[in-house]
Amino acid sequence: MATTSRCYRCGDRYEDPARVRCTCGEPVWFETDTAAFSWDGCRDYDGMWRYEPLLPIDRPKGIARAAGGTPLVRSEGLDAVAGCQVYVKDEGEHPTGSYKDRGSAVAVPHAVAASGGAVGTVSYGNMAMSTAAHAAGLDRECVVLVPDEIPSVRLELIDQYDPTIVRVDGDYGALYDDALELSTELPISILVSDAPSRISGYKTALFEICEAFAPDVPDAIVLPTSSGGFASGIWRGIRDLEAAGSLDEPPRLYLVQTDTSDPLTRAFDAGVADPAPLTDDEIGETIAHSIGNPDPPSGGRALAAVRDTGGSVVSVSDDDIRAAQRQFAVDGGFCVEPASATSLAGATRLSERGAIGSDDDVVLVPTGTGFKELGTGDASIATERANRAALPERLASLLTDT
Ligand SMILES: *Cc1c(COP(=O)(O)O)cnc(C)c1O
Ligand SMILES: [Zn+2]
């Protein structure tokens, strides 16, 4: 099990595997021994455990084995709207429907092996489901801290794995810091969005993309971003492959935020290293529930990743997101959640700006399935009607080619 973590910014090292942040304030990540790595030497395992030699734990049993190995699909139908050669890395095809499973598949077994207590998380969305599922898979107690006013459909999704759900009254955003403290005081490992073990799991998405393209490399990756955890994992993956001599020119990393809460876009545009937390009146409502952290704990690292790879950060509106969600389905066949649709909306914006070109190979990463987000009761959907006896005639009149 990996024990040495390091700060990307100041280089300080730590030997405590549960450590999340450096004394300088930035998040730490696990060091990787890349010396012996090559694509040919990957394990003959399904999914992300192919890259076991670069992960901090050995392949666990159970549901964790189902993480990773998501399809990378060339999607010509989306080229016109995105303005580039589109590839879709469909992260919604995970056991709990989002890329979070890559992180939980490492973080939960890692925490279980390191200590005897419960595992937990602060989330009422994909992170909550994913953590609870992986804890259930290892028969370990799980505590999920949710906001008091959580919608019942979300409770139902989380509750199916039978964690202890605690509704917390008060400043939910401030729970990130509380979680780090509670984990040292109580017999529980609260696995936050940027726990080093999660970041190790996230990097396997980058490995899968790069291995699929090898010996070529995609020009760009477009990623919805909130806390900056996934972006950090992608960057960690790039750095691992560079250190292993398996990647010369990294793909440019583009991050997309919702314009109702976009501290990273603001910081990028202002040319500063760290995002400033947004105040309550700077934050708006959005349909992209899975993104919009006003104070992203891995924000500085995500910005460093963008600058290191020559990418940028863009924001998109809810209207852009609705349109992109529909285009994903109609022009690509993908059912993605609104947060994930920002990858397409962001690509459109980037090609309008000239940041990506029509010949660029661009990987869009829809981070989560749309299945959980549907069922809004919208009755305005256009349908046709027909009597069974008259169906052949009715159908003939509807088919364009008859
Ligand atoms: C968590 C999540 C994100 C944001 O990831 P961060 O690591 O917080 O930046 C984006 N999309 C979906 C579907 C998510 O669940
Ligand atoms: Zn540091």
GROMACS .gro file of C-alpha atoms and ligand atoms in nm:
model
  418
    1MET     CA    1   0.000   0.000   0.000
    2ALA     CA    2   0.136   0.342  -0.097
    3THR     CA    3   0.219   0.563   0.195
    4THR     CA    4   0.419   0.852   0.057
    5SER     CA    5   0.222   1.153  -0.057
    6ARG     CA    6   0.352   1.479  -0.188
    7CYS     CA    7   0.236   1.834  -0.250
    8TYR     CA    8   0.233   1.928  -0.619
    9ARG     CA    9   0.307   2.289  -0.531
   10CYS     CA   10   0.577   2.301  -0.265
   11GLY     CA   11   0.704   1.943  -0.299
   12ASP     CA   12   0.667   1.856   0.072
   13ARG     CA   13   0.639   1.484   0.145
   14TYR     CA   14   0.423   1.302   0.401
   15GLU     CA   15   0.422   0.943   0.521
   16ASP     CA   16   0.065   0.938   0.663
   17PRO     CA   17  -0.156   0.764   0.405
   18ALA     CA   18  -0.467   0.939   0.543
   19ARG     CA   19  -0.316   1.286   0.495
   20VAL     CA   20  -0.518   1.503   0.255
   21ARG     CA   21  -0.361   1.849   0.268
   22CYS     CA   22  -0.009   1.992   0.285
   23THR     CA   23   0.092   2.242   0.553
   24CYS     CA   24   0.103   2.498   0.269
   25GLY     CA   25  -0.273   2.444   0.230
   26GLU     CA   26  -0.276   2.260  -0.102
   27PRO     CA   27  -0.398   1.900  -0.146
   28VAL     CA   28  -0.142   1.619  -0.162
   29TRP     CA   29  -0.141   1.313  -0.388
   30PHE     CA   30   0.029   0.976  -0.376
   31GLU     CA   31   0.365   0.932  -0.540
   32THR     CA   32   0.386   0.669  -0.810
   33ASP     CA   33   0.673   0.439  -0.894
   34THR     CA   34   0.667   0.456  -1.272
   35ALA     CA   35   1.015   0.317  -1.340
   36ALA     CA   36   0.898  -0.026  -1.457
   37PHE     CA   37   0.584   0.091  -1.640
   38SER     CA   38   0.503   0.023  -2.004
   39TRP     CA   39   0.173  -0.034  -2.188
   40ASP     CA   40   0.284  -0.389  -2.264
   41GLY     CA   41   0.332  -0.458  -1.896
   42CYS     CA   42  -0.027  -0.378  -1.796
   43ARG     CA   43  -0.220  -0.647  -1.611
   44ASP     CA   44  -0.461  -0.874  -1.791
   45TYR     CA   45  -0.752  -0.753  -1.574
   46ASP     CA   46  -1.084  -0.591  -1.661
   47GLY     CA   47  -1.128  -0.217  -1.623
   48MET     CA   48  -0.898   0.012  -1.431
   49TRP     CA   49  -0.709  -0.270  -1.255
   50ARG     CA   50  -0.515  -0.313  -1.577
   51TYR     CA   51  -0.303  -0.031  -1.432
   52GLU     CA   52  -0.257  -0.196  -1.093
   53PRO     CA   53   0.122  -0.136  -1.099
   54LEU     CA   54   0.055   0.242  -1.090
   55LEU     CA   55  -0.214   0.224  -0.820
   56PRO     CA   56  -0.161   0.246  -0.442
   57ILE     CA   57  -0.339  -0.083  -0.365
   58ASP     CA   58  -0.364  -0.427  -0.522
   59ARG     CA   59  -0.685  -0.515  -0.704
   60PRO     CA   60  -0.959  -0.558  -0.441
   61LYS     CA   61  -1.244  -0.806  -0.456
   62GLY     CA   62  -1.607  -0.733  -0.543
   63ILE     CA   63  -1.769  -0.426  -0.694
   64ALA     CA   64  -1.437  -0.237  -0.719
   65ARG     CA   65  -1.345  -0.471  -1.003
   66ALA     CA   66  -1.628  -0.323  -1.210
   67ALA     CA   67  -1.473   0.025  -1.214
   68GLY     CA   68  -1.307   0.167  -1.525
   69GLY     CA   69  -1.292   0.015  -1.870
   70THR     CA   70  -1.558   0.257  -1.995
   71PRO     CA   71  -1.609   0.288  -2.372
   72LEU     CA   72  -1.420   0.547  -2.575
   73VAL     CA   73  -1.638   0.608  -2.877
   74ARG     CA   74  -1.562   0.805  -3.191
   75SER     CA   75  -1.884   1.007  -3.233
   76GLU     CA   76  -1.894   1.168  -3.577
   77GLY     CA   77  -2.249   1.289  -3.516
   78LEU     CA   78  -2.121   1.537  -3.258
   79ASP     CA   79  -1.841   1.681  -3.475
   80ALA     CA   80  -2.052   1.959  -3.624
   81VAL     CA   81  -2.180   2.097  -3.294
   82ALA     CA   82  -1.845   2.057  -3.114
   83GLY     CA   83  -1.638   2.188  -3.405
   84CYS     CA   84  -1.376   1.912  -3.384
   85GLN     CA   85  -1.323   1.536  -3.417
   86VAL     CA   86  -1.521   1.409  -3.121
   87TYR     CA   87  -1.447   1.108  -2.905
   88VAL     CA   88  -1.673   1.036  -2.608
   89LYS     CA   89  -1.530   0.871  -2.295
   90ASP     CA   90  -1.858   0.753  -2.147
   91GLU     CA   91  -1.800   0.759  -1.773
   92GLY     CA   92  -2.171   0.713  -1.705
   93GLU     CA   93  -2.113   0.342  -1.769
   94HIS     CA   94  -2.002   0.268  -1.416
   95PRO     CA   95  -2.173   0.060  -1.145
   96THR     CA   96  -2.322   0.371  -0.984
   97GLY     CA   97  -2.334   0.575  -1.305
   98SER     CA   98  -2.041   0.813  -1.267
   99TYR     CA   99  -1.662   0.834  -1.279
  100LYS     CA  100  -1.667   0.861  -0.896
  101ASP     CA  101  -1.647   0.479  -0.891
  102ARG     CA  102  -1.287   0.497  -1.013
  103GLY     CA  103  -1.202   0.691  -0.699
  104SER     CA  104  -1.415   0.488  -0.459
  105ALA     CA  105  -1.276   0.162  -0.599
  106VAL     CA  106  -0.936   0.266  -0.464
  107ALA     CA  107  -1.028   0.492  -0.172
  108VAL     CA  108  -1.275   0.266   0.007
  109PRO     CA  109  -1.059  -0.052   0.004
  110HIS     CA  110  -0.756   0.166   0.089
  111ALA     CA  111  -0.935   0.310   0.395
  112VAL     CA  112  -1.069  -0.031   0.497
  113ALA     CA  113  -0.720  -0.179   0.485
  114ALA     CA  114  -0.569   0.114   0.675
  115SER     CA  115  -0.810   0.130   0.967
  116GLY     CA  116  -1.097  -0.049   1.132
  117GLY     CA  117  -1.366   0.216   1.154
  118ALA     CA  118  -1.644   0.329   0.925
  119VAL     CA  119  -1.600   0.506   0.594
  120GLY     CA  120  -1.797   0.814   0.506
  121THR     CA  121  -1.839   1.101   0.266
  122VAL     CA  122  -1.991   1.447   0.233
  123SER     CA  123  -2.223   1.438  -0.066
  124TYR     CA  124  -2.584   1.401  -0.170
  125GLY     CA  125  -2.509   1.304  -0.526
  126ASN     CA  126  -2.281   1.074  -0.720
  127MET     CA  127  -2.006   1.068  -0.458
  128ALA     CA  128  -2.253   0.954  -0.192
  129MET     CA  129  -2.389   0.670  -0.404
  130SER     CA  130  -2.046   0.559  -0.513
  131THR     CA  131  -1.894   0.559  -0.164
  132ALA     CA  132  -2.195   0.378  -0.015
  133ALA     CA  133  -2.188   0.113  -0.290
  134HIS     CA  134  -1.819   0.040  -0.242
  135ALA     CA  135  -1.855   0.027   0.138
  136ALA     CA  136  -2.147  -0.214   0.097
  137GLY     CA  137  -1.931  -0.426  -0.131
  138LEU     CA  138  -1.677  -0.465   0.150
  139ASP     CA  139  -1.942  -0.498   0.422
  140ARG     CA  140  -1.809  -0.188   0.596
  141GLU     CA  141  -2.024   0.066   0.781
  142CYS     CA  142  -2.077   0.384   0.579
  143VAL     CA  143  -2.194   0.728   0.692
  144VAL     CA  144  -2.316   0.980   0.436
  145LEU     CA  145  -2.350   1.344   0.539
  146VAL     CA  146  -2.623   1.512   0.333
  147PRO     CA  147  -2.780   1.858   0.352
  148ASP     CA  148  -3.098   1.881   0.556
  149GLU     CA  149  -3.317   1.977   0.260
  150ILE     CA  150  -3.214   1.686   0.035
  151PRO     CA  151  -3.471   1.589  -0.235
  152SER     CA  152  -3.632   1.251  -0.163
  153VAL     CA  153  -3.535   1.103  -0.501
  154ARG     CA  154  -3.170   1.149  -0.406
  155LEU     CA  155  -3.224   0.994  -0.066
  156GLU     CA  156  -3.373   0.693  -0.238
  157LEU     CA  157  -3.075   0.654  -0.472
  158ILE     CA  158  -2.828   0.668  -0.182
  159ASP     CA  159  -3.036   0.462   0.059
  160GLN     CA  160  -3.045   0.152  -0.161
  161TYR     CA  161  -2.694   0.065  -0.032
  162ASP     CA  162  -2.815   0.111   0.326
  163PRO     CA  163  -2.558   0.359   0.463
  164THR     CA  164  -2.628   0.567   0.774
  165ILE     CA  165  -2.757   0.892   0.628
  166VAL     CA  166  -2.711   1.201   0.846
  167ARG     CA  167  -2.894   1.519   0.746
  168VAL     CA  168  -2.675   1.811   0.851
  169ASP     CA  169  -2.830   2.143   0.932
  170GLY     CA  170  -2.594   2.440   0.883
  171ASP     CA  171  -2.325   2.547   0.637
  172TYR     CA  172  -2.292   2.234   0.423
  173GLY     CA  173  -1.998   2.376   0.226
  174ALA     CA  174  -1.791   2.408   0.544
  175LEU     CA  175  -1.818   2.034   0.604
  176TYR     CA  176  -1.510   1.967   0.391
  177ASP     CA  177  -1.280   2.097   0.666
  178ASP     CA  178  -1.491   1.936   0.938
  179ALA     CA  179  -1.460   1.603   0.758
  180LEU     CA  180  -1.080   1.612   0.772
  181GLU     CA  181  -1.096   1.683   1.144
  182LEU     CA  182  -1.365   1.427   1.223
  183SER     CA  183  -1.157   1.163   1.049
  184THR     CA  184  -0.873   1.219   1.293
  185GLU     CA  185  -1.099   1.234   1.600
  186LEU     CA  186  -1.348   0.953   1.541
  187PRO     CA  187  -1.327   0.594   1.413
  188ILE     CA  188  -1.429   0.700   1.062
  189SER     CA  189  -1.245   0.780   0.738
  190ILE     CA  190  -1.443   1.050   0.563
  191LEU     CA  191  -1.330   1.030   0.203
  192VAL     CA  192  -1.355   1.381   0.060
  193SER     CA  193  -1.350   1.472  -0.309
  194ASP     CA  194  -0.973   1.500  -0.326
  195ALA     CA  195  -0.857   1.226  -0.088
  196PRO     CA  196  -0.523   1.110  -0.240
  197SER     CA  197  -0.652   0.755  -0.282
  198ARG     CA  198  -0.945   0.884  -0.491
  199ILE     CA  199  -0.712   1.088  -0.711
  200SER     CA  200  -0.510   0.772  -0.777
  201GLY     CA  201  -0.825   0.601  -0.901
  202TYR     CA  202  -0.925   0.894  -1.122
  203LYS     CA  203  -0.598   0.890  -1.312
  204THR     CA  204  -0.694   0.558  -1.471
  205ALA     CA  205  -0.940   0.745  -1.696
  206LEU     CA  206  -0.643   0.924  -1.849
  207PHE     CA  207  -0.451   0.597  -1.884
  208GLU     CA  208  -0.742   0.440  -2.069
  209ILE     CA  209  -0.771   0.737  -2.306
  210CYS     CA  210  -0.397   0.746  -2.376
  211GLU     CA  211  -0.366   0.371  -2.420
  212ALA     CA  212  -0.653   0.374  -2.671
  213PHE     CA  213  -0.479   0.643  -2.876
  214ALA     CA  214  -0.121   0.516  -2.836
  215PRO     CA  215   0.119   0.575  -3.002
  216ASP     CA  216  -0.086   0.885  -3.093
  217VAL     CA  217  -0.228   1.124  -2.834
  218PRO     CA  218  -0.557   1.316  -2.846
  219ASP     CA  219  -0.516   1.692  -2.888
  220ALA     CA  220  -0.747   1.781  -2.602
  221ILE     CA  221  -0.965   1.651  -2.321
  222VAL     CA  222  -1.275   1.846  -2.210
  223LEU     CA  223  -1.387   1.783  -1.855
  224PRO     CA  224  -1.675   1.913  -1.639
  225THR     CA  225  -1.521   2.043  -1.316
  226SER     CA  226  -1.637   2.127  -0.968
  227SER     CA  227  -1.402   2.049  -0.677
  228GLY     CA  228  -1.114   1.981  -0.917
  229GLY     CA  229  -1.069   1.622  -0.801
  230PHE     CA  230  -1.116   1.456  -1.139
  231ALA     CA  231  -0.904   1.720  -1.312
  232SER     CA  232  -0.630   1.651  -1.055
  233GLY     CA  233  -0.651   1.280  -1.129
  234ILE     CA  234  -0.621   1.340  -1.504
  235TRP     CA  235  -0.316   1.558  -1.444
  236ARG     CA  236  -0.163   1.300  -1.209
  237GLY     CA  237  -0.211   1.045  -1.487
  238ILE     CA  238  -0.039   1.270  -1.739
  239ARG     CA  239   0.255   1.317  -1.504
  240ASP     CA  240   0.282   0.943  -1.437
  241LEU     CA  241   0.293   0.865  -1.810
  242GLU     CA  242   0.545   1.142  -1.871
  243ALA     CA  243   0.764   1.006  -1.593
  244ALA     CA  244   0.734   0.656  -1.739
  245GLY     CA  245   0.838   0.785  -2.083
  246SER     CA  246   0.500   0.681  -2.231
  247LEU     CA  247   0.372   1.030  -2.319
  248ASP     CA  248   0.565   1.304  -2.498
  249GLU     CA  249   0.309   1.574  -2.574
  250PRO     CA  250   0.019   1.572  -2.322
  251PRO     CA  251  -0.335   1.650  -2.438
  252ARG     CA  252  -0.450   2.003  -2.355
  253LEU     CA  253  -0.681   1.991  -2.057
  254TYR     CA  254  -0.994   2.208  -2.083
  255LEU     CA  255  -1.223   2.243  -1.783
  256VAL     CA  256  -1.587   2.347  -1.802
  257GLN     CA  257  -1.791   2.509  -1.527
  258THR     CA  258  -2.148   2.630  -1.492
  259ASP     CA  259  -2.165   3.010  -1.511
  260THR     CA  260  -2.377   3.009  -1.194
  261SER     CA  261  -2.070   2.902  -0.995
  262ASP     CA  262  -1.740   2.931  -1.176
  263PRO     CA  263  -1.453   3.023  -0.944
  264LEU     CA  264  -1.204   2.841  -1.167
  265THR     CA  265  -1.303   3.029  -1.483
  266ARG     CA  266  -1.272   3.357  -1.293
  267ALA     CA  267  -0.929   3.267  -1.158
  268PHE     CA  268  -0.809   3.148  -1.498
  269ASP     CA  269  -0.927   3.465  -1.671
  270ALA     CA  270  -0.768   3.677  -1.398
  271GLY     CA  271  -0.438   3.488  -1.436
  272VAL     CA  272  -0.417   3.399  -1.067
  273ALA     CA  273  -0.299   3.068  -0.918
  274ASP     CA  274  -0.585   3.013  -0.675
  275PRO     CA  275  -0.960   3.055  -0.707
  276ALA     CA  276  -1.127   3.299  -0.469
  277PRO     CA  277  -1.427   3.140  -0.293
  278LEU     CA  278  -1.754   3.279  -0.426
  279THR     CA  279  -1.989   3.454  -0.186
  280ASP     CA  280  -2.353   3.350  -0.148
  281ASP     CA  281  -2.480   3.626  -0.375
  282GLU     CA  282  -2.231   3.530  -0.646
  283ILE     CA  283  -2.381   3.179  -0.669
  284GLY     CA  284  -2.694   3.097  -0.867
  285GLU     CA  285  -2.924   2.801  -0.922
  286THR     CA  286  -2.826   2.552  -1.193
  287ILE     CA  287  -2.959   2.232  -1.347
  288ALA     CA  288  -2.602   2.096  -1.334
  289HIS     CA  289  -2.629   1.973  -0.974
  290SER     CA  290  -2.308   1.773  -0.978
  291ILE     CA  291  -2.089   2.076  -1.042
  292GLY     CA  292  -2.079   2.421  -0.893
  293ASN     CA  293  -1.858   2.405  -0.586
  294PRO     CA  294  -1.810   2.775  -0.490
  295ASP     CA  295  -1.488   2.694  -0.301
  296PRO     CA  296  -1.320   2.403  -0.485
  297PRO     CA  297  -1.067   2.232  -0.255
  298SER     CA  298  -0.851   2.119  -0.549
  299GLY     CA  299  -0.906   2.440  -0.745
  300GLY     CA  300  -0.545   2.556  -0.738
  301ARG     CA  301  -0.425   2.215  -0.856
  302ALA     CA  302  -0.686   2.203  -1.134
  303LEU     CA  303  -0.569   2.544  -1.257
  304ALA     CA  304  -0.207   2.427  -1.245
  305ALA     CA  305  -0.307   2.126  -1.458
  306VAL     CA  306  -0.472   2.351  -1.715
  307ARG     CA  307  -0.171   2.581  -1.739
  308ASP     CA  308   0.077   2.293  -1.749
  309THR     CA  309  -0.099   2.137  -2.049
  310GLY     CA  310  -0.180   2.457  -2.239
  311GLY     CA  311  -0.559   2.434  -2.189
  312SER     CA  312  -0.809   2.677  -2.041
  313VAL     CA  313  -1.131   2.703  -1.837
  314VAL     CA  314  -1.470   2.806  -1.977
  315SER     CA  315  -1.818   2.857  -1.835
  316VAL     CA  316  -2.150   2.766  -1.992
  317SER     CA  317  -2.509   2.863  -1.909
  318ASP     CA  318  -2.801   2.640  -1.818
  319ASP     CA  319  -2.948   2.705  -2.165
  320ASP     CA  320  -2.622   2.587  -2.324
  321ILE     CA  321  -2.632   2.282  -2.098
  322ARG     CA  322  -2.992   2.192  -2.191
  323ALA     CA  323  -2.910   2.222  -2.559
  324ALA     CA  324  -2.594   2.014  -2.521
  325GLN     CA  325  -2.772   1.743  -2.321
  326ARG     CA  326  -3.020   1.710  -2.604
  327GLN     CA  327  -2.746   1.712  -2.870
  328PHE     CA  328  -2.560   1.438  -2.686
  329ALA     CA  329  -2.874   1.224  -2.715
  330VAL     CA  330  -3.002   1.325  -3.059
  331ASP     CA  331  -2.666   1.350  -3.240
  332GLY     CA  332  -2.470   1.092  -3.042
  333GLY     CA  333  -2.715   0.857  -2.868
  334PHE     CA  334  -2.575   0.930  -2.522
  335CYS     CA  335  -2.788   0.990  -2.213
  336VAL     CA  336  -2.582   1.221  -1.993
  337GLU     CA  337  -2.662   1.426  -1.685
  338PRO     CA  338  -2.665   1.807  -1.716
  339ALA     CA  339  -2.326   1.843  -1.544
  340SER     CA  340  -2.180   1.606  -1.802
  341ALA     CA  341  -2.339   1.788  -2.093
  342THR     CA  342  -2.112   2.081  -2.011
  343SER     CA  343  -1.831   1.888  -2.182
  344LEU     CA  344  -2.006   1.929  -2.518
  345ALA     CA  345  -2.126   2.283  -2.446
  346GLY     CA  346  -1.770   2.370  -2.344
  347ALA     CA  347  -1.622   2.220  -2.662
  348THR     CA  348  -1.863   2.429  -2.870
  349ARG     CA  349  -1.753   2.740  -2.683
  350LEU     CA  350  -1.384   2.651  -2.721
  351SER     CA  351  -1.410   2.594  -3.095
  352GLU     CA  352  -1.594   2.926  -3.137
  353ARG     CA  353  -1.299   3.087  -2.962
  354GLY     CA  354  -1.050   2.906  -3.183
  355ALA     CA  355  -0.894   2.717  -2.890
  356ILE     CA  356  -0.976   2.386  -3.059
  357GLY     CA  357  -0.979   2.332  -3.435
  358SER     CA  358  -1.188   2.118  -3.668
  359ASP     CA  359  -0.901   1.868  -3.718
  360ASP     CA  360  -0.832   1.830  -3.345
  361ASP     CA  361  -0.904   1.494  -3.185
  362VAL     CA  362  -1.096   1.594  -2.874
  363VAL     CA  363  -1.213   1.363  -2.597
  364LEU     CA  364  -1.532   1.479  -2.426
  365VAL     CA  365  -1.584   1.324  -2.084
  366PRO     CA  366  -1.949   1.295  -1.987
  367THR     CA  367  -1.883   1.219  -1.623
  368GLY     CA  368  -2.220   1.072  -1.525
  369THR     CA  369  -2.526   0.903  -1.668
  370GLY     CA  370  -2.846   1.094  -1.729
  371PHE     CA  371  -3.060   0.808  -1.601
  372LYS     CA  372  -3.066   0.942  -1.247
  373GLU     CA  373  -3.172   1.289  -1.354
  374LEU     CA  374  -3.469   1.210  -1.575
  375GLY     CA  375  -3.829   1.169  -1.462
  376THR     CA  376  -3.899   1.537  -1.402
  377GLY     CA  377  -4.264   1.487  -1.498
  378ASP     CA  378  -4.236   1.709  -1.806
  379ALA     CA  379  -4.569   1.657  -1.987
  380SER     CA  380  -4.486   1.876  -2.288
  381ILE     CA  381  -4.312   1.602  -2.487
  382ALA     CA  382  -4.436   1.572  -2.846
  383THR     CA  383  -4.586   1.231  -2.936
  384GLU     CA  384  -4.796   1.087  -3.219
  385ARG     CA  385  -5.113   0.883  -3.166
  386ALA     CA  386  -5.263   0.596  -3.359
  387ASN     CA  387  -5.542   0.338  -3.330
  388ARG     CA  388  -5.408  -0.016  -3.355
  389ALA     CA  389  -5.619  -0.105  -3.657
  390ALA     CA  390  -5.504   0.206  -3.840
  391LEU     CA  391  -5.141   0.174  -3.732
  392PRO     CA  392  -4.994   0.058  -4.067
  393GLU     CA  393  -5.139   0.358  -4.247
  394ARG     CA  394  -5.050   0.599  -3.969
  395LEU     CA  395  -4.694   0.469  -3.954
  396ALA     CA  396  -4.656   0.489  -4.329
  397SER     CA  397  -4.753   0.854  -4.316
  398LEU     CA  398  -4.499   0.918  -4.042
  399LEU     CA  399  -4.202   0.750  -4.204
  400THR     CA  400  -4.012   1.002  -4.406
  401ASP     CA  401  -3.891   0.754  -4.668
  402THR     CA  402  -4.222   0.599  -4.776
  403LIG     C1  403  -1.840   1.492  -0.908
  403LIG     C2  404  -1.883   1.518  -1.047
  403LIG     C3  405  -1.822   1.616  -1.127
  403LIG     C4  406  -1.716   1.710  -1.073
  403LIG     O1  407  -1.596   1.646  -1.040
  403LIG     P1  408  -1.489   1.719  -0.945
  403LIG     O2  409  -1.390   1.614  -0.915
  403LIG     O3  410  -1.566   1.762  -0.822
  403LIG     O4  411  -1.434   1.834  -1.019
  403LIG     C5  412  -1.862   1.629  -1.258
  403LIG     N1  413  -1.959   1.551  -1.310
  403LIG     C6  414  -2.020   1.457  -1.237
  403LIG     C7  415  -2.127   1.375  -1.300
  403LIG     C8  416  -1.985   1.437  -1.104
  403LIG     O5  417  -2.047   1.343  -1.032
  404ZN      ZN  418   0.261   2.220  -0.013
   0.00000   0.00000   0.00000
